[in-house]
Amino acid sequence: MYTPFPVFTDFSRVDCVLFVSPHVHRLLERLSPGVNNAGRIVTVDNFLSRGFGPEISGSADRKQLAQVGWIKPVKDVVFTLDVLEELRAEDPEWSLVLVGPGLNADPARDTPYERD
């Protein structure tokens, strides 16, 4: 998305474009108006707009970070861990929830990013 490739794409030659949320669709329409020339445009719901489940009534934990899709390098979980470390230096009650698949059962199969 944040690359020049959508601007250089001839969407009239693209059969289908799938957007992962309505706001990403709107953003690309502004960056590359030709996207509407694609054969078919599909926009799926942004599952995060539904939250992470029912909110805890009463005193909800407002000192919790969540990272979705954390195992992909583009998500930069190492940066998130640095942020968590800084937050915990001031208040040790901060926590982190990683949403997504876990690491390989066999650590020997981990990528360098996963080892970090």
mmCIF file with all atom_site columns, C-alpha atoms in Angstrom:
data_model
loop_
_atom_site.group_PDB
_atom_site.id
_atom_site.type_symbol
_atom_site.label_atom_id
_atom_site.label_alt_id
_atom_site.label_comp_id
_atom_site.label_asym_id
_atom_site.label_entity_id
_atom_site.label_seq_id
_atom_site.pdbx_PDB_ins_code
_atom_site.Cartn_x
_atom_site.Cartn_y
_atom_site.Cartn_z
_atom_site.occupancy
_atom_site.B_iso_or_equiv
_atom_site.pdbx_formal_charge
_atom_site.auth_seq_id
_atom_site.auth_comp_id
_atom_site.auth_asym_id
_atom_site.auth_atom_id
_atom_site.pdbx_PDB_model_num
ATOM 1   C CA . MET A 1 1   ? 0.000   0.000   0.000   1.00 0.00 ? 1   MET A CA 1
ATOM 2   C CA . TYR A 1 2   ? 2.684   2.469   0.962   1.00 0.00 ? 2   TYR A CA 1
ATOM 3   C CA . THR A 1 3   ? 4.726   1.759   -2.127  1.00 0.00 ? 3   THR A CA 1
ATOM 4   C CA . PRO A 1 4   ? 4.623   3.395   -5.557  1.00 0.00 ? 4   PRO A CA 1
ATOM 5   C CA . PHE A 1 5   ? 3.307   0.218   -7.203  1.00 0.00 ? 5   PHE A CA 1
ATOM 6   C CA . PRO A 1 6   ? -0.436  1.033   -7.061  1.00 0.00 ? 6   PRO A CA 1
ATOM 7   C CA . VAL A 1 7   ? 0.257   4.285   -8.936  1.00 0.00 ? 7   VAL A CA 1
ATOM 8   C CA . PHE A 1 8   ? 2.079   2.389   -11.703 1.00 0.00 ? 8   PHE A CA 1
ATOM 9   C CA . THR A 1 9   ? -0.492  -0.390  -12.010 1.00 0.00 ? 9   THR A CA 1
ATOM 10  C CA . ASP A 1 10  ? -2.734  -0.567  -15.071 1.00 0.00 ? 10  ASP A CA 1
ATOM 11  C CA . PHE A 1 11  ? -5.857  -1.680  -13.218 1.00 0.00 ? 11  PHE A CA 1
ATOM 12  C CA . SER A 1 12  ? -7.776  -2.148  -16.482 1.00 0.00 ? 12  SER A CA 1
ATOM 13  C CA . ARG A 1 13  ? -5.662  -5.308  -16.866 1.00 0.00 ? 13  ARG A CA 1
ATOM 14  C CA . VAL A 1 14  ? -6.401  -6.549  -13.323 1.00 0.00 ? 14  VAL A CA 1
ATOM 15  C CA . ASP A 1 15  ? -9.199  -9.108  -12.899 1.00 0.00 ? 15  ASP A CA 1
ATOM 16  C CA . CYS A 1 16  ? -9.887  -8.515  -9.214  1.00 0.00 ? 16  CYS A CA 1
ATOM 17  C CA . VAL A 1 17  ? -8.646  -6.284  -6.396  1.00 0.00 ? 17  VAL A CA 1
ATOM 18  C CA . LEU A 1 18  ? -9.279  -7.352  -2.800  1.00 0.00 ? 18  LEU A CA 1
ATOM 19  C CA . PHE A 1 19  ? -9.170  -4.717  -0.081  1.00 0.00 ? 19  PHE A CA 1
ATOM 20  C CA . VAL A 1 20  ? -8.767  -5.754  3.542   1.00 0.00 ? 20  VAL A CA 1
ATOM 21  C CA . SER A 1 21  ? -10.970 -2.951  4.850   1.00 0.00 ? 21  SER A CA 1
ATOM 22  C CA . PRO A 1 22  ? -13.108 -0.077  3.570   1.00 0.00 ? 22  PRO A CA 1
ATOM 23  C CA . HIS A 1 23  ? -10.609 2.565   4.689   1.00 0.00 ? 23  HIS A CA 1
ATOM 24  C CA . VAL A 1 24  ? -7.789  0.899   2.721   1.00 0.00 ? 24  VAL A CA 1
ATOM 25  C CA . HIS A 1 25  ? -10.084 0.878   -0.329  1.00 0.00 ? 25  HIS A CA 1
ATOM 26  C CA . ARG A 1 26  ? -10.816 4.606   0.074   1.00 0.00 ? 26  ARG A CA 1
ATOM 27  C CA . LEU A 1 27  ? -7.129  5.400   0.544   1.00 0.00 ? 27  LEU A CA 1
ATOM 28  C CA . LEU A 1 28  ? -6.101  3.599   -2.630  1.00 0.00 ? 28  LEU A CA 1
ATOM 29  C CA . GLU A 1 29  ? -8.912  5.283   -4.583  1.00 0.00 ? 29  GLU A CA 1
ATOM 30  C CA . ARG A 1 30  ? -7.372  8.620   -3.628  1.00 0.00 ? 30  ARG A CA 1
ATOM 31  C CA . LEU A 1 31  ? -3.804  7.560   -4.330  1.00 0.00 ? 31  LEU A CA 1
ATOM 32  C CA . SER A 1 32  ? -4.578  5.738   -7.572  1.00 0.00 ? 32  SER A CA 1
ATOM 33  C CA . PRO A 1 33  ? -7.988  6.619   -9.068  1.00 0.00 ? 33  PRO A CA 1
ATOM 34  C CA . GLY A 1 34  ? -7.428  4.036   -11.815 1.00 0.00 ? 34  GLY A CA 1
ATOM 35  C CA . VAL A 1 35  ? -8.137  1.268   -9.297  1.00 0.00 ? 35  VAL A CA 1
ATOM 36  C CA . ASN A 1 36  ? -11.824 1.591   -10.201 1.00 0.00 ? 36  ASN A CA 1
ATOM 37  C CA . ASN A 1 37  ? -10.958 0.281   -13.675 1.00 0.00 ? 37  ASN A CA 1
ATOM 38  C CA . ALA A 1 38  ? -10.265 -3.182  -12.271 1.00 0.00 ? 38  ALA A CA 1
ATOM 39  C CA . GLY A 1 39  ? -12.555 -5.973  -13.423 1.00 0.00 ? 39  GLY A CA 1
ATOM 40  C CA . ARG A 1 40  ? -13.919 -6.576  -9.946  1.00 0.00 ? 40  ARG A CA 1
ATOM 41  C CA . ILE A 1 41  ? -13.405 -4.854  -6.607  1.00 0.00 ? 41  ILE A CA 1
ATOM 42  C CA . VAL A 1 42  ? -14.017 -6.725  -3.371  1.00 0.00 ? 42  VAL A CA 1
ATOM 43  C CA . THR A 1 43  ? -13.814 -5.070  0.027   1.00 0.00 ? 43  THR A CA 1
ATOM 44  C CA . VAL A 1 44  ? -13.964 -7.197  3.144   1.00 0.00 ? 44  VAL A CA 1
ATOM 45  C CA . ASP A 1 45  ? -14.906 -5.954  6.565   1.00 0.00 ? 45  ASP A CA 1
ATOM 46  C CA . ASN A 1 46  ? -12.231 -4.677  8.901   1.00 0.00 ? 46  ASN A CA 1
ATOM 47  C CA . PHE A 1 47  ? -12.447 -7.272  11.661  1.00 0.00 ? 47  PHE A CA 1
ATOM 48  C CA . LEU A 1 48  ? -10.707 -4.900  14.077  1.00 0.00 ? 48  LEU A CA 1
ATOM 49  C CA . SER A 1 49  ? -13.711 -2.588  13.954  1.00 0.00 ? 49  SER A CA 1
ATOM 50  C CA . ARG A 1 50  ? -15.496 -5.303  15.911  1.00 0.00 ? 50  ARG A CA 1
ATOM 51  C CA . GLY A 1 51  ? -12.844 -5.215  18.619  1.00 0.00 ? 51  GLY A CA 1
ATOM 52  C CA . PHE A 1 52  ? -11.046 -8.104  20.247  1.00 0.00 ? 52  PHE A CA 1
ATOM 53  C CA . GLY A 1 53  ? -14.148 -9.515  21.903  1.00 0.00 ? 53  GLY A CA 1
ATOM 54  C CA . PRO A 1 54  ? -16.522 -8.360  24.601  1.00 0.00 ? 54  PRO A CA 1
ATOM 55  C CA . GLU A 1 55  ? -15.219 -5.536  26.719  1.00 0.00 ? 55  GLU A CA 1
ATOM 56  C CA . ILE A 1 56  ? -14.650 -6.298  30.332  1.00 0.00 ? 56  ILE A CA 1
ATOM 57  C CA . SER A 1 57  ? -17.156 -4.415  32.411  1.00 0.00 ? 57  SER A CA 1
ATOM 58  C CA . GLY A 1 58  ? -15.916 -2.259  35.225  1.00 0.00 ? 58  GLY A CA 1
ATOM 59  C CA . SER A 1 59  ? -12.238 -1.487  35.298  1.00 0.00 ? 59  SER A CA 1
ATOM 60  C CA . ALA A 1 60  ? -10.972 -2.633  31.886  1.00 0.00 ? 60  ALA A CA 1
ATOM 61  C CA . ASP A 1 61  ? -7.222  -3.012  31.440  1.00 0.00 ? 61  ASP A CA 1
ATOM 62  C CA . ARG A 1 62  ? -6.184  0.196   29.706  1.00 0.00 ? 62  ARG A CA 1
ATOM 63  C CA . LYS A 1 63  ? -2.509  -0.714  29.997  1.00 0.00 ? 63  LYS A CA 1
ATOM 64  C CA . GLN A 1 64  ? -2.438  -3.365  27.326  1.00 0.00 ? 64  GLN A CA 1
ATOM 65  C CA . LEU A 1 65  ? -0.947  -3.239  23.845  1.00 0.00 ? 65  LEU A CA 1
ATOM 66  C CA . ALA A 1 66  ? -2.166  -5.534  21.086  1.00 0.00 ? 66  ALA A CA 1
ATOM 67  C CA . GLN A 1 67  ? -0.362  -6.380  17.877  1.00 0.00 ? 67  GLN A CA 1
ATOM 68  C CA . VAL A 1 68  ? -2.233  -8.175  15.109  1.00 0.00 ? 68  VAL A CA 1
ATOM 69  C CA . GLY A 1 69  ? -0.303  -10.265 12.610  1.00 0.00 ? 69  GLY A CA 1
ATOM 70  C CA . TRP A 1 70  ? 2.832   -9.865  14.673  1.00 0.00 ? 70  TRP A CA 1
ATOM 71  C CA . ILE A 1 71  ? 4.854   -12.656 13.092  1.00 0.00 ? 71  ILE A CA 1
ATOM 72  C CA . LYS A 1 72  ? 5.339   -10.829 9.768   1.00 0.00 ? 72  LYS A CA 1
ATOM 73  C CA . PRO A 1 73  ? 8.460   -8.641  9.565   1.00 0.00 ? 73  PRO A CA 1
ATOM 74  C CA . VAL A 1 74  ? 6.447   -5.711  8.186   1.00 0.00 ? 74  VAL A CA 1
ATOM 75  C CA . LYS A 1 75  ? 4.591   -5.572  11.528  1.00 0.00 ? 75  LYS A CA 1
ATOM 76  C CA . ASP A 1 76  ? 7.922   -5.090  13.361  1.00 0.00 ? 76  ASP A CA 1
ATOM 77  C CA . VAL A 1 77  ? 7.144   -6.791  16.656  1.00 0.00 ? 77  VAL A CA 1
ATOM 78  C CA . VAL A 1 78  ? 10.714  -6.008  17.762  1.00 0.00 ? 78  VAL A CA 1
ATOM 79  C CA . PHE A 1 79  ? 9.759   -2.307  17.762  1.00 0.00 ? 79  PHE A CA 1
ATOM 80  C CA . THR A 1 80  ? 6.612   -3.134  19.734  1.00 0.00 ? 80  THR A CA 1
ATOM 81  C CA . LEU A 1 81  ? 8.713   -4.990  22.305  1.00 0.00 ? 81  LEU A CA 1
ATOM 82  C CA . ASP A 1 82  ? 10.945  -1.909  22.590  1.00 0.00 ? 82  ASP A CA 1
ATOM 83  C CA . VAL A 1 83  ? 7.858   0.249   23.188  1.00 0.00 ? 83  VAL A CA 1
ATOM 84  C CA . LEU A 1 84  ? 6.625   -2.217  25.825  1.00 0.00 ? 84  LEU A CA 1
ATOM 85  C CA . GLU A 1 85  ? 10.014  -2.079  27.549  1.00 0.00 ? 85  GLU A CA 1
ATOM 86  C CA . GLU A 1 86  ? 9.844   1.728   27.688  1.00 0.00 ? 86  GLU A CA 1
ATOM 87  C CA . LEU A 1 87  ? 6.287   1.663   29.047  1.00 0.00 ? 87  LEU A CA 1
ATOM 88  C CA . ARG A 1 88  ? 7.187   -0.928  31.684  1.00 0.00 ? 88  ARG A CA 1
ATOM 89  C CA . ALA A 1 89  ? 10.140  1.185   32.794  1.00 0.00 ? 89  ALA A CA 1
ATOM 90  C CA . GLU A 1 90  ? 7.583   3.746   33.990  1.00 0.00 ? 90  GLU A CA 1
ATOM 91  C CA . ASP A 1 91  ? 4.751   1.362   34.897  1.00 0.00 ? 91  ASP A CA 1
ATOM 92  C CA . PRO A 1 92  ? 5.320   -2.414  35.123  1.00 0.00 ? 92  PRO A CA 1
ATOM 93  C CA . GLU A 1 93  ? 1.582   -3.125  34.721  1.00 0.00 ? 93  GLU A CA 1
ATOM 94  C CA . TRP A 1 94  ? 1.765   -2.713  30.920  1.00 0.00 ? 94  TRP A CA 1
ATOM 95  C CA . SER A 1 95  ? 1.271   -5.941  28.955  1.00 0.00 ? 95  SER A CA 1
ATOM 96  C CA . LEU A 1 96  ? 1.240   -7.095  25.339  1.00 0.00 ? 96  LEU A CA 1
ATOM 97  C CA . VAL A 1 97  ? -1.157  -9.404  23.482  1.00 0.00 ? 97  VAL A CA 1
ATOM 98  C CA . LEU A 1 98  ? 0.127   -10.917 20.227  1.00 0.00 ? 98  LEU A CA 1
ATOM 99  C CA . VAL A 1 99  ? -2.713  -11.874 17.871  1.00 0.00 ? 99  VAL A CA 1
ATOM 100 C CA . GLY A 1 100 ? -1.877  -14.352 15.147  1.00 0.00 ? 100 GLY A CA 1
ATOM 101 C CA . PRO A 1 101 ? -0.128  -17.664 14.650  1.00 0.00 ? 101 PRO A CA 1
ATOM 102 C CA . GLY A 1 102 ? 2.543   -18.825 17.029  1.00 0.00 ? 102 GLY A CA 1
ATOM 103 C CA . LEU A 1 103 ? 6.151   -19.644 16.311  1.00 0.00 ? 103 LEU A CA 1
ATOM 104 C CA . ASN A 1 104 ? 7.197   -22.944 14.751  1.00 0.00 ? 104 ASN A CA 1
ATOM 105 C CA . ALA A 1 105 ? 7.178   -25.947 17.078  1.00 0.00 ? 105 ALA A CA 1
ATOM 106 C CA . ASP A 1 106 ? 10.771  -26.565 15.965  1.00 0.00 ? 106 ASP A CA 1
ATOM 107 C CA . PRO A 1 107 ? 12.921  -23.451 16.639  1.00 0.00 ? 107 PRO A CA 1
ATOM 108 C CA . ALA A 1 108 ? 15.409  -24.660 14.010  1.00 0.00 ? 108 ALA A CA 1
ATOM 109 C CA . ARG A 1 109 ? 12.791  -23.748 11.377  1.00 0.00 ? 109 ARG A CA 1
ATOM 110 C CA . ASP A 1 110 ? 12.521  -20.132 12.601  1.00 0.00 ? 110 ASP A CA 1
ATOM 111 C CA . THR A 1 111 ? 13.496  -17.348 10.231  1.00 0.00 ? 111 THR A CA 1
ATOM 112 C CA . PRO A 1 112 ? 16.105  -14.810 11.426  1.00 0.00 ? 112 PRO A CA 1
ATOM 113 C CA . TYR A 1 113 ? 13.235  -12.388 12.132  1.00 0.00 ? 113 TYR A CA 1
ATOM 114 C CA . GLU A 1 114 ? 11.419  -14.988 14.235  1.00 0.00 ? 114 GLU A CA 1
ATOM 115 C CA . ARG A 1 115 ? 14.624  -15.691 16.183  1.00 0.00 ? 115 ARG A CA 1
ATOM 116 C CA . ASP A 1 116 ? 14.965  -11.964 16.973  1.00 0.00 ? 116 ASP A CA 1
#
